[in-house]
XYZ file of C-alpha atoms in Angstrom:
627
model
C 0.000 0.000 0.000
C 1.383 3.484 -0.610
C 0.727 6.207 1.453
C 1.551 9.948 0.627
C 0.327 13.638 0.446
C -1.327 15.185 -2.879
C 0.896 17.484 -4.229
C -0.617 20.911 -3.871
C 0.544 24.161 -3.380
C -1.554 24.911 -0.526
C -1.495 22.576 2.990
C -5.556 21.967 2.440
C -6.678 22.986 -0.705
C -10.516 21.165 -0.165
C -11.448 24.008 2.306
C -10.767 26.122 -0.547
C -12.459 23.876 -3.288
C -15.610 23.677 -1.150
C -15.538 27.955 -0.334
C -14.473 29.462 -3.321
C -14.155 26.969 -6.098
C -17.670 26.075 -6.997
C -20.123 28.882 -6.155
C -22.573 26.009 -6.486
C -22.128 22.337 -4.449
C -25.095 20.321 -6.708
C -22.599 20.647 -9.894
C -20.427 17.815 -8.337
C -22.432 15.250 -9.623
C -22.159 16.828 -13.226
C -18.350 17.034 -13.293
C -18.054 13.046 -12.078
C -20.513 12.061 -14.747
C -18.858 14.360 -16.997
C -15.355 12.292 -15.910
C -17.161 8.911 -16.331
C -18.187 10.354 -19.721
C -14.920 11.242 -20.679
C -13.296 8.312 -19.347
C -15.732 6.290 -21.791
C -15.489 8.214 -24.831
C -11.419 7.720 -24.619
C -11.964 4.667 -24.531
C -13.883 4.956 -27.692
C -11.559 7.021 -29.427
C -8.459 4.496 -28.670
C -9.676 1.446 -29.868
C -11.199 3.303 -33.134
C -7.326 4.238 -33.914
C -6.317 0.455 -32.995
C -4.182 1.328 -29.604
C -6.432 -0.252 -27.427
C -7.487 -4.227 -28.155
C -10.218 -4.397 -26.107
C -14.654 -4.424 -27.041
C -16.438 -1.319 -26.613
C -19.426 -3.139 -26.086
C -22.886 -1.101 -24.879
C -20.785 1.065 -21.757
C -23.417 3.336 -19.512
C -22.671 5.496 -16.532
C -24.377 4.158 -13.555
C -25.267 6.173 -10.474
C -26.353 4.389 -7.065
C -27.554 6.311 -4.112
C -27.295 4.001 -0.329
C -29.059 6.242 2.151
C -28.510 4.002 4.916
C -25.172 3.559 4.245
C -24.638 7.410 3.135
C -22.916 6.998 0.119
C -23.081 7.427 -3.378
C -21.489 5.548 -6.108
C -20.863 6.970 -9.689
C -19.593 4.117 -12.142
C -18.313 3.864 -15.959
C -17.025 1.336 -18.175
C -14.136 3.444 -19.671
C -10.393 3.337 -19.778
C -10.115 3.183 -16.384
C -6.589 3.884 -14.653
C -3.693 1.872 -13.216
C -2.444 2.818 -9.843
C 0.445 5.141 -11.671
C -2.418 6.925 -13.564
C -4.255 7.599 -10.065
C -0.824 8.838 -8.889
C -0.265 11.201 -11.522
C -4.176 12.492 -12.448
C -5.579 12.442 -9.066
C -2.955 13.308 -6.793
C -1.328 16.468 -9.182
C -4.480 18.427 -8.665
C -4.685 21.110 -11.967
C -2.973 18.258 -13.952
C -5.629 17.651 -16.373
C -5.826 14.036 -17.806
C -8.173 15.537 -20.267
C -5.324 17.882 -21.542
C -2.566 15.674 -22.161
C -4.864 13.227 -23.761
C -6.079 16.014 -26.259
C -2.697 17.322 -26.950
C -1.337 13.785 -27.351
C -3.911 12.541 -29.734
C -4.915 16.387 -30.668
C -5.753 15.713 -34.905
C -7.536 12.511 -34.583
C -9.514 13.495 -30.769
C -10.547 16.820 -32.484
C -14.216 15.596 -33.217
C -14.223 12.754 -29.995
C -16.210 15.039 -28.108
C -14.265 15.300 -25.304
C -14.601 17.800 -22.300
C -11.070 18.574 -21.474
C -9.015 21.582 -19.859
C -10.899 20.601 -15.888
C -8.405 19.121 -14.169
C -9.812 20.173 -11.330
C -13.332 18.527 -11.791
C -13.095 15.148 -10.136
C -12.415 17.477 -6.408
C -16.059 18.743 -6.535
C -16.490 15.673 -5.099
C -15.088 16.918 -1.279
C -17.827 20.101 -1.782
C -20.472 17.121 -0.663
C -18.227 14.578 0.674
C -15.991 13.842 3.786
C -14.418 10.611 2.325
C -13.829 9.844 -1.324
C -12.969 6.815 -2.605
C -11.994 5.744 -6.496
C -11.988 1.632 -7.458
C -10.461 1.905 -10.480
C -8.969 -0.763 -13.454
C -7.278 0.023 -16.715
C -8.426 -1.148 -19.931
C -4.518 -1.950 -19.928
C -3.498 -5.464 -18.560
C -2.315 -4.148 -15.050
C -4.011 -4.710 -11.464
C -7.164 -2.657 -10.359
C -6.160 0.541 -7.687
C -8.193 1.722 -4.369
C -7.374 5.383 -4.015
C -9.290 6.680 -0.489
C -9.084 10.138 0.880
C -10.916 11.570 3.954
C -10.955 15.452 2.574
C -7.290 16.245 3.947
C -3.970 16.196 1.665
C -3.335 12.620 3.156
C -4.394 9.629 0.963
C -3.453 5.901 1.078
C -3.502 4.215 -2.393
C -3.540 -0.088 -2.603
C -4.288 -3.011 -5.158
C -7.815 -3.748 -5.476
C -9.835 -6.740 -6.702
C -11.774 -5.252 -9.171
C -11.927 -7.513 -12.125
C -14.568 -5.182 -14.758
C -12.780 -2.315 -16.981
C -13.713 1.295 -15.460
C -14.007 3.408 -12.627
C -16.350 3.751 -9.487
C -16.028 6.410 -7.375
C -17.850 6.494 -3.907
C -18.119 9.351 -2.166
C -19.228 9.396 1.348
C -21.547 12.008 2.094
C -20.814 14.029 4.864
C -23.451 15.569 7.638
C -24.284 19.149 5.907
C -25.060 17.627 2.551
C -27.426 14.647 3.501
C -29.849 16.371 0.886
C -28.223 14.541 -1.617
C -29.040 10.868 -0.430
C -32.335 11.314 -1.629
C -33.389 9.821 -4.858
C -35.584 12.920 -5.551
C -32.882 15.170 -5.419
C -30.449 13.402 -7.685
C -33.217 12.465 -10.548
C -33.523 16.418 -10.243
C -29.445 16.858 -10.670
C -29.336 14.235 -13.446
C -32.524 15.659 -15.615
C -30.474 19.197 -15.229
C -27.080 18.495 -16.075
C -27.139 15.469 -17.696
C -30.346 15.111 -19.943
C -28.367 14.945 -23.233
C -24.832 13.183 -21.557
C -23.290 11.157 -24.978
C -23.157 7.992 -22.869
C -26.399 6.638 -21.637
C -26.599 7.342 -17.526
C -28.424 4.859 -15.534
C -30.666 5.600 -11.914
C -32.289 2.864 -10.871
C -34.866 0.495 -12.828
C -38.371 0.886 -13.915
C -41.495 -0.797 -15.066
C -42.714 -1.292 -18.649
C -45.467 -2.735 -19.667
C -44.515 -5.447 -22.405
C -46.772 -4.941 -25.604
C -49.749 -7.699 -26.282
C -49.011 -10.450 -28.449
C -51.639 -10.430 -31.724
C -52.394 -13.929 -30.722
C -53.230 -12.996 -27.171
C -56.120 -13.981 -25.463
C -58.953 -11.930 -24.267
C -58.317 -12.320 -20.497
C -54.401 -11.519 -21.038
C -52.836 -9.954 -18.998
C -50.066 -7.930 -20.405
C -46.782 -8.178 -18.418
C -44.065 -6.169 -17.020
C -40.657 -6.177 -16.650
C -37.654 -4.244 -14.725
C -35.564 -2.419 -16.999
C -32.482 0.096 -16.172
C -34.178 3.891 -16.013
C -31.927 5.296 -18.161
C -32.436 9.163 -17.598
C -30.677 10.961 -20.471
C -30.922 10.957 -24.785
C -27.485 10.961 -25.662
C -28.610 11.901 -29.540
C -30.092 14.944 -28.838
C -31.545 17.109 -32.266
C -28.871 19.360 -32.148
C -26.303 16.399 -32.988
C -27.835 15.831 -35.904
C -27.734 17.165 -39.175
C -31.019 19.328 -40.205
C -31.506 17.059 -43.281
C -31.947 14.288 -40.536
C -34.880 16.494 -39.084
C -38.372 16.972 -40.437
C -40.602 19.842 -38.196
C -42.028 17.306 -35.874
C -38.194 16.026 -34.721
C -37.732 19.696 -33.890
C -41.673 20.238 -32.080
C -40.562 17.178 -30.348
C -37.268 18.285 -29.034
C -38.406 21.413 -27.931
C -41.319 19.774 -25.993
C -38.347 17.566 -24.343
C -36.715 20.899 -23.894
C -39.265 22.701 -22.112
C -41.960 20.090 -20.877
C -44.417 22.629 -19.470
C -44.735 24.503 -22.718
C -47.841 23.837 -24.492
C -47.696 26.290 -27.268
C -45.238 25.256 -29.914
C -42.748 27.433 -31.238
C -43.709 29.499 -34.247
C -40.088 28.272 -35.981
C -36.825 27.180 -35.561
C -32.966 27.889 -36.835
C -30.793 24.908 -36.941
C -26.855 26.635 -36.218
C -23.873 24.568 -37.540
C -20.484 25.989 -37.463
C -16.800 24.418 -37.315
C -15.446 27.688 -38.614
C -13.801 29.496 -36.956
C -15.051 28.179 -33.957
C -17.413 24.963 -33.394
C -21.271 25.545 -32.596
C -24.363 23.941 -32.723
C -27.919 24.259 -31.711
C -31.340 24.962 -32.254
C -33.084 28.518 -31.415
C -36.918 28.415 -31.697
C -38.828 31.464 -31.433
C -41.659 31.397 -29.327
C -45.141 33.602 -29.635
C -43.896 36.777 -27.913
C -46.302 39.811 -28.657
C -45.689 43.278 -27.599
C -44.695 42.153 -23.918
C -40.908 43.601 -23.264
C -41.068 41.774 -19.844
C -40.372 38.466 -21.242
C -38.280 36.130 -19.256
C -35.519 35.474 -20.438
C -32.230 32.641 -19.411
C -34.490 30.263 -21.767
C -31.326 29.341 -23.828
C -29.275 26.741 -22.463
C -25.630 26.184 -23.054
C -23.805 22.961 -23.333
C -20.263 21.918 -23.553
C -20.309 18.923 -25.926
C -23.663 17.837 -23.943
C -22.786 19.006 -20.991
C -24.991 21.950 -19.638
C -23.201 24.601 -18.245
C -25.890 27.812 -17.798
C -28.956 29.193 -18.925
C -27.245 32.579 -18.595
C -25.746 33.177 -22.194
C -25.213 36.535 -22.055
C -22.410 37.862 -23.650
C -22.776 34.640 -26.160
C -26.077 35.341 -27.455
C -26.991 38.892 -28.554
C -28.712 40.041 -25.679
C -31.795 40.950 -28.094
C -32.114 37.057 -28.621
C -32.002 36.238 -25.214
C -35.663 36.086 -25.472
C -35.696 33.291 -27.587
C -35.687 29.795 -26.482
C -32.730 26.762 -27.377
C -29.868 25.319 -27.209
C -26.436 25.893 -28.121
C -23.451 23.786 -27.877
C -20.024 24.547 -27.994
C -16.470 23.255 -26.679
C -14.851 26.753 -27.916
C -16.467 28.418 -25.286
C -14.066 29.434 -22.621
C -15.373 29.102 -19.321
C -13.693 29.087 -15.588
C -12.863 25.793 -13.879
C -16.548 25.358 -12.372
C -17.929 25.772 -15.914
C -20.574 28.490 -14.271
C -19.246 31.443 -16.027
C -17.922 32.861 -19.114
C -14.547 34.239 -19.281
C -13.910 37.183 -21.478
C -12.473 35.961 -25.003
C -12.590 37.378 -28.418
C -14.147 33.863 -29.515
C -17.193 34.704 -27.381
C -17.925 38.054 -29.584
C -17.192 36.010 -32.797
C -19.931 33.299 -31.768
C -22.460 36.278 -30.975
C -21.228 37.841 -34.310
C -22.464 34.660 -36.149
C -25.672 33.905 -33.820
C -26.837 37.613 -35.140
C -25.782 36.776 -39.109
C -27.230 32.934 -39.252
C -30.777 34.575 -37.578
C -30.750 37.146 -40.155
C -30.348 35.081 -42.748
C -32.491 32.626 -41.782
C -35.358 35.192 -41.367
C -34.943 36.504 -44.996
C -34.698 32.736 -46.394
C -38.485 32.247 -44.212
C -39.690 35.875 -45.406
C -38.557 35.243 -49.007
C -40.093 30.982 -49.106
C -43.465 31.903 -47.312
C -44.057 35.615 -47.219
C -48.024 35.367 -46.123
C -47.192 33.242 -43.226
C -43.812 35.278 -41.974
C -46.808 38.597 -41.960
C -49.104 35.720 -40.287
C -46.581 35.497 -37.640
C -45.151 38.789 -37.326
C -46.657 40.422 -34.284
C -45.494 37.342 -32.300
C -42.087 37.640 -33.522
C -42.142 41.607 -33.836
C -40.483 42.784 -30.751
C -37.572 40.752 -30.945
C -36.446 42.004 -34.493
C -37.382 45.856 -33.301
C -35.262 45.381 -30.475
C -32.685 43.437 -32.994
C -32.520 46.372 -34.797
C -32.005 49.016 -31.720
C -29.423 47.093 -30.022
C -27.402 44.939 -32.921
C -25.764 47.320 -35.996
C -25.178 44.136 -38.238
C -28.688 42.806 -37.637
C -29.988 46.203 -38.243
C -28.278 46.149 -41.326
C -29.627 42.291 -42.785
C -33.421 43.652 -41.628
C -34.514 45.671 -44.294
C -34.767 42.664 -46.308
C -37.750 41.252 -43.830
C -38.669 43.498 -41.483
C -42.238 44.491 -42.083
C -44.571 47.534 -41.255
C -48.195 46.377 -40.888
C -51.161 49.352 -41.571
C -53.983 49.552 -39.880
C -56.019 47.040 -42.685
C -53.130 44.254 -41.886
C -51.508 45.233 -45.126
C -47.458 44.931 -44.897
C -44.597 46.205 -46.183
C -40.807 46.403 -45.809
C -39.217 49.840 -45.741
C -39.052 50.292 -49.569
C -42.038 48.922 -50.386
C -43.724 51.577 -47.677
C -41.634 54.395 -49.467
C -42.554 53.428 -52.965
C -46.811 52.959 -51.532
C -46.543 56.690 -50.295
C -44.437 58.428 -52.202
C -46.763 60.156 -54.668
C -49.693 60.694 -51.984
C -48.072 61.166 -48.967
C -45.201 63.339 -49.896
C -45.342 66.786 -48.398
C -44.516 70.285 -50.030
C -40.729 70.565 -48.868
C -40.608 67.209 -50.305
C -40.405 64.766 -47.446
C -42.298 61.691 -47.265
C -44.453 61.475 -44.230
C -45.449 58.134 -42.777
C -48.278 58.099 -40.890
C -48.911 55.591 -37.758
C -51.125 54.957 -34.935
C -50.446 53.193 -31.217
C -53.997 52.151 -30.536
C -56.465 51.482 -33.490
C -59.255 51.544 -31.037
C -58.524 54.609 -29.389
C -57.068 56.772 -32.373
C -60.172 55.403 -34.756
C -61.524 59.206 -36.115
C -58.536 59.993 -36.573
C -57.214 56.968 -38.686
C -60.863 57.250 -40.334
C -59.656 60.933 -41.148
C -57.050 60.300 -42.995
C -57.934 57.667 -44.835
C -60.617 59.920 -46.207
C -57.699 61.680 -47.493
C -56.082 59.094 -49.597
C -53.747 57.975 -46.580
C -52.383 54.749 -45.477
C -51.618 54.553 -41.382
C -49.770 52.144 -40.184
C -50.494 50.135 -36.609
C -46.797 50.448 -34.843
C -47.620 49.781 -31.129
C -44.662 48.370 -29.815
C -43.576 49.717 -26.416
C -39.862 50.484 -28.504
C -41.506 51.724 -31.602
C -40.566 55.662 -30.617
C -36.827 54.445 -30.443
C -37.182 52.661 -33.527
C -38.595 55.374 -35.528
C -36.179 57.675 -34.292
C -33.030 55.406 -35.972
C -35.346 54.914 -39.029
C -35.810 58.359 -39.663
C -31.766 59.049 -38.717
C -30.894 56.767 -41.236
C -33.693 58.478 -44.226
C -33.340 61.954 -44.128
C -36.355 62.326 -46.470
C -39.003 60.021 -44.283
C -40.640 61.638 -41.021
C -42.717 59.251 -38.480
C -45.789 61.135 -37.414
C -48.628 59.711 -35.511
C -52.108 60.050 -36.899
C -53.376 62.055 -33.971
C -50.684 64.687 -33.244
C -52.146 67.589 -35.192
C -55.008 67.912 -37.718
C -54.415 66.030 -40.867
C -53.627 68.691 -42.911
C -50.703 69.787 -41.270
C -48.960 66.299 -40.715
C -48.645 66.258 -44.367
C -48.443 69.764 -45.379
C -49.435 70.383 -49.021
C -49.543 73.945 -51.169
C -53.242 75.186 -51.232
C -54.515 76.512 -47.961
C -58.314 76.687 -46.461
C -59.228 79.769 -46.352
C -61.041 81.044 -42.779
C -64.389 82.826 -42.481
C -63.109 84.524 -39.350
C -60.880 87.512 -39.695
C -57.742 87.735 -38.051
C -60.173 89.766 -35.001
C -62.316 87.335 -34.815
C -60.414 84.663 -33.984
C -58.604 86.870 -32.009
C -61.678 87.049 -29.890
C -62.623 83.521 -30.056
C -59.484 82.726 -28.904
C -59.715 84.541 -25.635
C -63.101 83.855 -25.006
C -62.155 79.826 -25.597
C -58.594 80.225 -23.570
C -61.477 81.203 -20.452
C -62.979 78.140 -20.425
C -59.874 75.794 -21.306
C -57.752 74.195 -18.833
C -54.118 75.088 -19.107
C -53.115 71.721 -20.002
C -54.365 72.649 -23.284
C -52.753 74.790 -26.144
C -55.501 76.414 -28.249
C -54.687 76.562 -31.845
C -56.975 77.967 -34.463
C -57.196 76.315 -37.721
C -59.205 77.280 -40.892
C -60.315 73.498 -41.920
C -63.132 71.861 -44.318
C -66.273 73.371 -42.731
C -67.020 69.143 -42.374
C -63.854 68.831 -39.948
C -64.710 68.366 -36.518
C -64.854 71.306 -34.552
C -62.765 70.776 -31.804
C -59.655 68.198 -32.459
C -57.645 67.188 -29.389
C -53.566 66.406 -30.655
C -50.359 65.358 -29.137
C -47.013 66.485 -30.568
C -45.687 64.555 -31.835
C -42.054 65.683 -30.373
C -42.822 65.808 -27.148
C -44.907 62.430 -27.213
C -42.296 60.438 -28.502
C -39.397 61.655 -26.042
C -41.822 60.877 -23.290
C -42.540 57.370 -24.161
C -38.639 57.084 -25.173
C -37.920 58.029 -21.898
C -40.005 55.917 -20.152
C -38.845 52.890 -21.809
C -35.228 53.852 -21.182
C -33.286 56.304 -23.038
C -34.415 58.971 -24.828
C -32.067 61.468 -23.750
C -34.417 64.305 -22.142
C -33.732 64.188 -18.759
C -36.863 63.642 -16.261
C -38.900 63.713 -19.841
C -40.922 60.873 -18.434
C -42.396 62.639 -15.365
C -43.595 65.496 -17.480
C -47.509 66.172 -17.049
C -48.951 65.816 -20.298
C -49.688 68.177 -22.893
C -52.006 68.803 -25.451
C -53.355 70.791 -28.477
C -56.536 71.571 -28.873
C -57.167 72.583 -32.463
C -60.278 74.620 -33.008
C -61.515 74.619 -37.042
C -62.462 78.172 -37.499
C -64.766 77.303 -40.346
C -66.653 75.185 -37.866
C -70.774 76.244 -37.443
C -69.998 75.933 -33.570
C -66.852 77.732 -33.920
C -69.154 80.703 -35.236
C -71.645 79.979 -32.335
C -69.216 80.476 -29.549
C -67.621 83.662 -31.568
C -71.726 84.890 -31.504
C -72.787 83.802 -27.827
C -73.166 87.023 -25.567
C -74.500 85.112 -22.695
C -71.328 84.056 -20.953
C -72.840 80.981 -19.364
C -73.968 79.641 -22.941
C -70.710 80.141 -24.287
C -68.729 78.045 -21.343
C -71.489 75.657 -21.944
C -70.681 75.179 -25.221
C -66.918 75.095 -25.120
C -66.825 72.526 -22.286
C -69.298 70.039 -24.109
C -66.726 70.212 -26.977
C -64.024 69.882 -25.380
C -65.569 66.808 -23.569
C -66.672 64.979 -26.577
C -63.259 65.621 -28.150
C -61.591 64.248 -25.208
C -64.073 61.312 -25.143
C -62.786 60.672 -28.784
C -59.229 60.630 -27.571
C -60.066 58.206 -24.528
C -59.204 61.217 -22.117
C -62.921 61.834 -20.724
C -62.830 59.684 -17.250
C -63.999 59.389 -13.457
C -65.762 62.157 -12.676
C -65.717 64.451 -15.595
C -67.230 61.420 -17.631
C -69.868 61.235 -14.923
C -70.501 64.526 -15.270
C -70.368 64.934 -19.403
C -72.771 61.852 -19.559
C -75.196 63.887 -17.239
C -75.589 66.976 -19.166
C -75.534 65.403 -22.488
C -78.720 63.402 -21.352
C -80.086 67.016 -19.920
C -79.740 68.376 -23.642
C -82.172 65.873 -24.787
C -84.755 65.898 -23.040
């Protein structure tokens, strides 16, 4: 028996290990099934080159829980280790087995799908444990080894009598971490970490039903059997090639993905890269709508099957964050616990092709199925707008798809949308003015309005749509964003001829005082000589000052404290109104506030701004006036 202390550069470096190493202690069980995974796949890779003469056969990682005895046993049927490989790879902590065997075998192990560069994986073990123990024998021809170690630099290492190729490690649980002794807790672990392991992992047996033979009679009864529970699907979909895939492999897979998700996805992209950097996975985008609180850490990230995070941040443009997936990649360079990303210029090249393969893959859906891309697009909507905003190079790929719906669920991109308004809806200094509305319900006479005119309105009622207009309109110095109800009609897209007013410049002079009376401040009065058919009294929002506000709210905008600004509002008064005239005419004082406060009501009431009490009230006298 030999006897000894691991070599470390610290006098006890488990304390450490178990404080500072791994932030969290369930992820032990991941890096020894990740080992026995390893281990196997080695094993693999050595007799496909001819070095070692032994039969793969059907190898699975098996995990045993005793509670009574507190322990728990993880064991492979790998390459195993002779007593000299236990001296060197256990007891030279940060020696990485993984590492040497890569670099030895580094041309023909490229594609092996091995973890690599954690030496320091197997000591999660002492987060949970206060004895460890490895049973180990080499697929070489030499005796088995018992390697035992009670959580201090001391460790006694003797021949064992283990006769079957691979490793078992048993790790004795210690007092604080008794959690993990129940079978509950480590079907949990497994179903986390583990679900798409490359080596089948075992827990336990259950039942199945056998099927009924065709022959059978009718009293049968159908029979069951014990089988190994094997908990993971080592050929996940993104392992596979697409052409492998029809839609259903990919509805299925993200069903196995996210079990409680009944809605299916509205599509998927399949990424596959080995230049310059390896990737795969599948992103599927769900049905989002206009909701900006969407929660996101719904993309998981392996390392070749293992799963490391749902926080991929910094891999995944954050603007696709709110998509759902998987992505796998053994490029990504992450610390020795695996839980977080280290900065690396390979991590901005992946999120530099995440961004392209999207775009690309949006403009291939738009291009093969336009009618059902529009079909889709107010699910998908607010992760392209926010694309856009946040992502230059996306921005750039999205005028190809991107799509502006109007109010009659007509779409267009961009240059479609300039080509539709250009001879109609181009004003006199020449710019083309696009009209929109937030709210088709509550800006209805005023859509109705201009489409009297000739006008298209689009519906843009995203909660980023004010940012988004704002770039837009940066990046076309001859297109202006207006909505439809910040100012009458006719001066949102200003054209040569005028109205001209039946009021002289007195009268409305007058009117205007005797209206500025009875109007709260909140209100600017502007007069406005308008068809004679134009409502009387038109309630507007500028359009500036709107669109700061809401960009301020929903972060940004630039104007500080814009938010918290009361609003304001125009009220536009057409002076070739009938009841523009009557108010002018009125000499009784009390008639005349009577008249400008009904107005004003019912043109609040057609901006939704009539509520509470002043409703109460409007509703009131309006059923006085007919009786």
């Amino acid at each position: 028996m030999t006897t000894g202390k691991i070599n470390v550069s610290v006098e006890n470096i488990f304390p450490l290990i178990k404080k500072f190493l791994y932030s969290d202690h369930e992820i032990f069980l991941r890096e020894l099934v990740s080992n026995g995974t390893d281990a196997t796949l080695k094993l693999k890779h050595l007799i496909s080159i001819g070095e070692a003469k032994v039969e793969y056969g059907n190898p699975v990682i098996e995990i045993k829980v005793d509670k009574e005895g507190k322990k728990i046993h993880i064991i492979d049927q790998g390459l195993g280790m002779t007593a000299d490989e236990v001296e060197k790879y256990i007891n030279q902590v940060a020696f990485s087995g993984a590492e040497e065997f890569l670099d030895k075998y580094k041309d023909s192990a490229k594609d092996s799908g091995i973890i690599g560069h954690f030496g320091l994986g197997f000591y999660s073990a002492f987060m949970v444990a206060e004895k460890v123990e490895i049973i180990t024998k080499s697929y070489k021809d030499e005796p088995a080894a018992h390697w035992t170690c009670d959580g201090s630099p001391e460790f006694t290492l003797e021949p064992a009598d283990k006769t079957s190729r691979g490793t078992e490690i048993i790790l004795h649980i210690a007092e604080d971490s008794l959690e993990f002794l129940e079978d509950s807790k480590i079907s949990g672990l497994l179903n986390k970490y583990n679900k798409f392991m490359p080596i089948p992992i075992k827990f336990g047996t259950k039942t199945e039903t056998l099927p009924k033979p065709e022959d059978a009679p009718e009293d049968y009864i159908n029979e069951t059997v014990e089988v190994d529970n094997i908990i993971n699907n080592p050929n996940p979909a993104w392992t596979k090639q697409p052409t492998e895939l029809s839609d259903e492999d990919y509805k299925n897979f993200y069903r196995e993905l996210y079990p409680m998700q009944f809605e299916d996805p509205l599509f998927h992209i399949h990424l596959n890269v080995d230049y310059p950097f390896n990737l795969t996975g599948i992103l599927y985008f769900p049905k989002l709508g206009s909701d900006m609180q969407i929660q996101k850490d719904k993309i998981q990230l392996y390392q070749n099957q293992v799963y490391v995070t749902d926080n991929v941040e910094g891999i995944v443009p954050e603007f696709l964050t709110m998509l759902k997936g998987v992505i796998d990649s053994p490029d990504i360079p992450l610390n020795v616990s695996r839980s977080g990303l280290q900065a690396d210029g390979a991590v901005k090249k992946i999120s530099n092709y995440i961004t392209r393969k999207v775009a690309d893959k949006l403009k291939a859906l738009f291009n093969e199925n336009r009618a059902d891309f529009e079909a889709k697009w107010n699910d998908i909507k607010i992760v392209l707008e926010y694309g856009m905003l946040s992502e230059d190079k996306f921005y750039e790929k999205a005028g190809a798809f991107v799509l502006y719906p109007t109010v009659d669920d007509t779409y267009f991109t961009l240059e479609e949308l300039k080509e539709k308004l250009k001879e109609n809806q181009t004003d006199k200094d020449g710019k083309l003015v696009v009209l929109y509305a937030g709210n088709k319900e509550a800006q209805h006479s005023y859509i109705e309005t201009a489409k009297e005119k000739g006008y298209e309105v689009l519906l843009l009622d995203s909660p980023i749509i004010s940012h988004l207009i704002q770039k837009i309109e940066g990046d076309n110095k001859d297109v202006t964003f207006v909505r439809v109800d910040s100012d009458h009609i006719d001066n949102l897209i200003k054209k040569d001829e005028n109205t001209i007013s039946k009021l002289s410049d007195e009268e409305k002079e007058t009117l205007k005082t005797s209206l500025e009376a009875y109007i709260p401040k909140a209100y600017s009065v502007q007069l406005e000589a308008m068809d004679s058919q134009a409502a009387p009294f038109i309630i507007t929002q500028p359009e500036f000052m709107r669109r700061m506000k809401e960009m301020s709210q929903s972060g940004g905008g630039g104007m500080f404290g814009m938010g918290n600004m009361p609003e304001m509002y125009n009220l536009v008064v057409n002076t070739n109104s009938d009841l523009a005239t009557s108010i002018l005419n009125t000499e009784d004082k009390t008639h005349q506030e009577h008249l400008v406060k009904q107005a004003l009501d019912l043109a609040k009431l057609s901006q939704n701004l009539l509520k509470g009490e002043a409703l109460t009230a409007f509703v009131k006298r309006s059923f006085e006036m007919i009786k």
